[in-house]
Amino acid sequence: MYNQPETALEKYGINLTKISRGRGYYLCDTSIGQKVLCPYGRTEESAARQDGFLKYLKEQGIPCEQIIATDSGQILSADNLEAHYILKDFFPQKECETDD
């Protein structure tokens, strides 16, 4: 069976070198650096609002993830089963520990 996340990544026009499963996302090593492909269950309008807010934060000098648009300018990408995904920048950090 064809890998569903790879189908969604085809719409970005990036070279995928490695993909691994994380907790609710896919970590992708690509030609433009490490990215995170996340399943997205909300509407396109919700994704557009999130994208606008993240761009605003970046303009204000706050380092935050950015959503990457597909080659056709769409925020959401779909696999061949019509599940929607969103591609974001990846910031490698240590996981939060509740004991600390």
JSON list of C-alpha atoms in Angstrom, two decimals:
[
{"chain": "A", "resi": 1, "resn": "MET", "atom": "CA", "xyz": [0.00, 0.00, 0.00]},
{"chain": "A", "resi": 2, "resn": "TYR", "atom": "CA", "xyz": [1.23, 3.47, -0.86]},
{"chain": "A", "resi": 3, "resn": "ASN", "atom": "CA", "xyz": [2.34, 5.55, 2.12]},
{"chain": "A", "resi": 4, "resn": "GLN", "atom": "CA", "xyz": [-0.34, 8.20, 2.78]},
{"chain": "A", "resi": 5, "resn": "PRO", "atom": "CA", "xyz": [1.95, 10.96, 4.17]},
{"chain": "A", "resi": 6, "resn": "GLU", "atom": "CA", "xyz": [4.21, 10.68, 1.13]},
{"chain": "A", "resi": 7, "resn": "THR", "atom": "CA", "xyz": [1.17, 11.25, -1.09]},
{"chain": "A", "resi": 8, "resn": "ALA", "atom": "CA", "xyz": [0.38, 14.47, 0.79]},
{"chain": "A", "resi": 9, "resn": "LEU", "atom": "CA", "xyz": [4.03, 15.62, 0.54]},
{"chain": "A", "resi": 10, "resn": "GLU", "atom": "CA", "xyz": [4.05, 15.26, -3.26]},
{"chain": "A", "resi": 11, "resn": "LYS", "atom": "CA", "xyz": [2.07, 18.49, -3.49]},
{"chain": "A", "resi": 12, "resn": "TYR", "atom": "CA", "xyz": [4.93, 20.51, -1.99]},
{"chain": "A", "resi": 13, "resn": "GLY", "atom": "CA", "xyz": [7.55, 19.85, -4.65]},
{"chain": "A", "resi": 14, "resn": "ILE", "atom": "CA", "xyz": [10.26, 19.02, -2.12]},
{"chain": "A", "resi": 15, "resn": "ASN", "atom": "CA", "xyz": [12.63, 16.08, -2.09]},
{"chain": "A", "resi": 16, "resn": "LEU", "atom": "CA", "xyz": [11.90, 13.75, 0.80]},
{"chain": "A", "resi": 17, "resn": "THR", "atom": "CA", "xyz": [14.92, 11.87, 2.13]},
{"chain": "A", "resi": 18, "resn": "LYS", "atom": "CA", "xyz": [13.45, 10.32, 5.28]},
{"chain": "A", "resi": 19, "resn": "ILE", "atom": "CA", "xyz": [10.11, 10.18, 7.06]},
{"chain": "A", "resi": 20, "resn": "SER", "atom": "CA", "xyz": [9.49, 8.86, 10.57]},
{"chain": "A", "resi": 21, "resn": "ARG", "atom": "CA", "xyz": [6.42, 8.66, 12.77]},
{"chain": "A", "resi": 22, "resn": "GLY", "atom": "CA", "xyz": [6.17, 10.79, 15.89]},
{"chain": "A", "resi": 23, "resn": "ARG", "atom": "CA", "xyz": [3.38, 11.33, 18.39]},
{"chain": "A", "resi": 24, "resn": "GLY", "atom": "CA", "xyz": [0.55, 12.35, 16.12]},
{"chain": "A", "resi": 25, "resn": "TYR", "atom": "CA", "xyz": [2.77, 13.70, 13.32]},
{"chain": "A", "resi": 26, "resn": "TYR", "atom": "CA", "xyz": [5.38, 12.71, 10.75]},
{"chain": "A", "resi": 27, "resn": "LEU", "atom": "CA", "xyz": [8.93, 14.07, 11.00]},
{"chain": "A", "resi": 28, "resn": "CYS", "atom": "CA", "xyz": [10.27, 14.65, 7.50]},
{"chain": "A", "resi": 29, "resn": "ASP", "atom": "CA", "xyz": [13.85, 15.22, 6.40]},
{"chain": "A", "resi": 30, "resn": "THR", "atom": "CA", "xyz": [13.52, 17.21, 3.19]},
{"chain": "A", "resi": 31, "resn": "SER", "atom": "CA", "xyz": [15.57, 19.24, 0.74]},
{"chain": "A", "resi": 32, "resn": "ILE", "atom": "CA", "xyz": [14.53, 22.40, 2.66]},
{"chain": "A", "resi": 33, "resn": "GLY", "atom": "CA", "xyz": [15.32, 21.07, 6.15]},
{"chain": "A", "resi": 34, "resn": "GLN", "atom": "CA", "xyz": [13.35, 19.19, 8.77]},
{"chain": "A", "resi": 35, "resn": "LYS", "atom": "CA", "xyz": [9.59, 19.65, 8.60]},
{"chain": "A", "resi": 36, "resn": "VAL", "atom": "CA", "xyz": [6.60, 18.26, 10.47]},
{"chain": "A", "resi": 37, "resn": "LEU", "atom": "CA", "xyz": [3.60, 16.90, 8.60]},
{"chain": "A", "resi": 38, "resn": "CYS", "atom": "CA", "xyz": [0.55, 16.96, 10.88]},
{"chain": "A", "resi": 39, "resn": "PRO", "atom": "CA", "xyz": [-2.91, 15.53, 10.24]},
{"chain": "A", "resi": 40, "resn": "TYR", "atom": "CA", "xyz": [-5.37, 18.43, 10.23]},
{"chain": "A", "resi": 41, "resn": "GLY", "atom": "CA", "xyz": [-9.03, 17.84, 11.04]},
{"chain": "A", "resi": 42, "resn": "ARG", "atom": "CA", "xyz": [-10.33, 21.41, 10.86]},
{"chain": "A", "resi": 43, "resn": "THR", "atom": "CA", "xyz": [-11.49, 23.55, 7.97]},
{"chain": "A", "resi": 44, "resn": "GLU", "atom": "CA", "xyz": [-9.37, 25.42, 5.43]},
{"chain": "A", "resi": 45, "resn": "GLU", "atom": "CA", "xyz": [-10.58, 28.71, 6.96]},
{"chain": "A", "resi": 46, "resn": "SER", "atom": "CA", "xyz": [-9.27, 27.65, 10.36]},
{"chain": "A", "resi": 47, "resn": "ALA", "atom": "CA", "xyz": [-5.91, 26.77, 8.82]},
{"chain": "A", "resi": 48, "resn": "ALA", "atom": "CA", "xyz": [-5.80, 30.17, 7.09]},
{"chain": "A", "resi": 49, "resn": "ARG", "atom": "CA", "xyz": [-6.46, 31.97, 10.41]},
{"chain": "A", "resi": 50, "resn": "GLN", "atom": "CA", "xyz": [-3.71, 29.93, 12.08]},
{"chain": "A", "resi": 51, "resn": "ASP", "atom": "CA", "xyz": [-1.32, 30.76, 9.23]},
{"chain": "A", "resi": 52, "resn": "GLY", "atom": "CA", "xyz": [-2.12, 34.47, 9.50]},
{"chain": "A", "resi": 53, "resn": "PHE", "atom": "CA", "xyz": [-1.59, 34.46, 13.26]},
{"chain": "A", "resi": 54, "resn": "LEU", "atom": "CA", "xyz": [1.76, 32.65, 12.99]},
{"chain": "A", "resi": 55, "resn": "LYS", "atom": "CA", "xyz": [2.92, 35.13, 10.32]},
{"chain": "A", "resi": 56, "resn": "TYR", "atom": "CA", "xyz": [1.88, 38.01, 12.58]},
{"chain": "A", "resi": 57, "resn": "LEU", "atom": "CA", "xyz": [3.89, 36.57, 15.48]},
{"chain": "A", "resi": 58, "resn": "LYS", "atom": "CA", "xyz": [6.94, 36.20, 13.24]},
{"chain": "A", "resi": 59, "resn": "GLU", "atom": "CA", "xyz": [6.59, 39.84, 12.10]},
{"chain": "A", "resi": 60, "resn": "GLN", "atom": "CA", "xyz": [6.58, 40.86, 15.77]},
{"chain": "A", "resi": 61, "resn": "GLY", "atom": "CA", "xyz": [9.91, 39.09, 16.28]},
{"chain": "A", "resi": 62, "resn": "ILE", "atom": "CA", "xyz": [8.54, 36.09, 18.12]},
{"chain": "A", "resi": 63, "resn": "PRO", "atom": "CA", "xyz": [10.18, 32.86, 16.91]},
{"chain": "A", "resi": 64, "resn": "CYS", "atom": "CA", "xyz": [7.44, 30.37, 16.04]},
{"chain": "A", "resi": 65, "resn": "GLU", "atom": "CA", "xyz": [6.67, 27.66, 13.57]},
{"chain": "A", "resi": 66, "resn": "GLN", "atom": "CA", "xyz": [5.48, 28.67, 10.11]},
{"chain": "A", "resi": 67, "resn": "ILE", "atom": "CA", "xyz": [3.07, 26.84, 7.86]},
{"chain": "A", "resi": 68, "resn": "ILE", "atom": "CA", "xyz": [4.42, 25.93, 4.44]},
{"chain": "A", "resi": 69, "resn": "ALA", "atom": "CA", "xyz": [2.05, 26.29, 1.48]},
{"chain": "A", "resi": 70, "resn": "THR", "atom": "CA", "xyz": [1.84, 23.74, -1.31]},
{"chain": "A", "resi": 71, "resn": "ASP", "atom": "CA", "xyz": [3.10, 24.50, -4.82]},
{"chain": "A", "resi": 72, "resn": "SER", "atom": "CA", "xyz": [-0.40, 25.69, -5.73]},
{"chain": "A", "resi": 73, "resn": "GLY", "atom": "CA", "xyz": [-0.53, 28.03, -2.70]},
{"chain": "A", "resi": 74, "resn": "GLN", "atom": "CA", "xyz": [-2.88, 25.90, -0.60]},
{"chain": "A", "resi": 75, "resn": "ILE", "atom": "CA", "xyz": [-2.34, 25.63, 3.15]},
{"chain": "A", "resi": 76, "resn": "LEU", "atom": "CA", "xyz": [-3.78, 22.12, 3.44]},
{"chain": "A", "resi": 77, "resn": "SER", "atom": "CA", "xyz": [-2.64, 19.09, 1.49]},
{"chain": "A", "resi": 78, "resn": "ALA", "atom": "CA", "xyz": [-4.65, 15.91, 1.03]},
{"chain": "A", "resi": 79, "resn": "ASP", "atom": "CA", "xyz": [-3.54, 12.32, 0.54]},
{"chain": "A", "resi": 80, "resn": "ASN", "atom": "CA", "xyz": [-5.27, 9.89, -1.82]},
{"chain": "A", "resi": 81, "resn": "LEU", "atom": "CA", "xyz": [-7.84, 9.05, 0.89]},
{"chain": "A", "resi": 82, "resn": "GLU", "atom": "CA", "xyz": [-8.72, 12.77, 1.25]},
{"chain": "A", "resi": 83, "resn": "ALA", "atom": "CA", "xyz": [-7.25, 13.09, 4.74]},
{"chain": "A", "resi": 84, "resn": "HIS", "atom": "CA", "xyz": [-5.88, 16.61, 5.22]},
{"chain": "A", "resi": 85, "resn": "TYR", "atom": "CA", "xyz": [-2.38, 17.50, 6.39]},
{"chain": "A", "resi": 86, "resn": "ILE", "atom": "CA", "xyz": [-0.49, 20.68, 7.21]},
{"chain": "A", "resi": 87, "resn": "LEU", "atom": "CA", "xyz": [3.29, 21.06, 6.81]},
{"chain": "A", "resi": 88, "resn": "LYS", "atom": "CA", "xyz": [5.18, 23.17, 9.37]},
{"chain": "A", "resi": 89, "resn": "ASP", "atom": "CA", "xyz": [8.74, 24.05, 10.29]},
{"chain": "A", "resi": 90, "resn": "PHE", "atom": "CA", "xyz": [10.39, 21.81, 12.88]},
{"chain": "A", "resi": 91, "resn": "PHE", "atom": "CA", "xyz": [12.12, 23.14, 15.98]},
{"chain": "A", "resi": 92, "resn": "PRO", "atom": "CA", "xyz": [14.14, 20.39, 17.68]},
{"chain": "A", "resi": 93, "resn": "GLN", "atom": "CA", "xyz": [13.58, 20.66, 21.43]},
{"chain": "A", "resi": 94, "resn": "LYS", "atom": "CA", "xyz": [13.61, 18.42, 24.45]},
{"chain": "A", "resi": 95, "resn": "GLU", "atom": "CA", "xyz": [10.24, 17.00, 25.37]},
{"chain": "A", "resi": 96, "resn": "CYS", "atom": "CA", "xyz": [8.44, 18.47, 28.33]},
{"chain": "A", "resi": 97, "resn": "GLU", "atom": "CA", "xyz": [8.77, 16.38, 31.47]},
{"chain": "A", "resi": 98, "resn": "THR", "atom": "CA", "xyz": [6.11, 16.66, 34.16]},
{"chain": "A", "resi": 99, "resn": "ASP", "atom": "CA", "xyz": [8.63, 15.81, 36.89]},
{"chain": "A", "resi": 100, "resn": "ASP", "atom": "CA", "xyz": [10.68, 18.99, 36.28]}
]
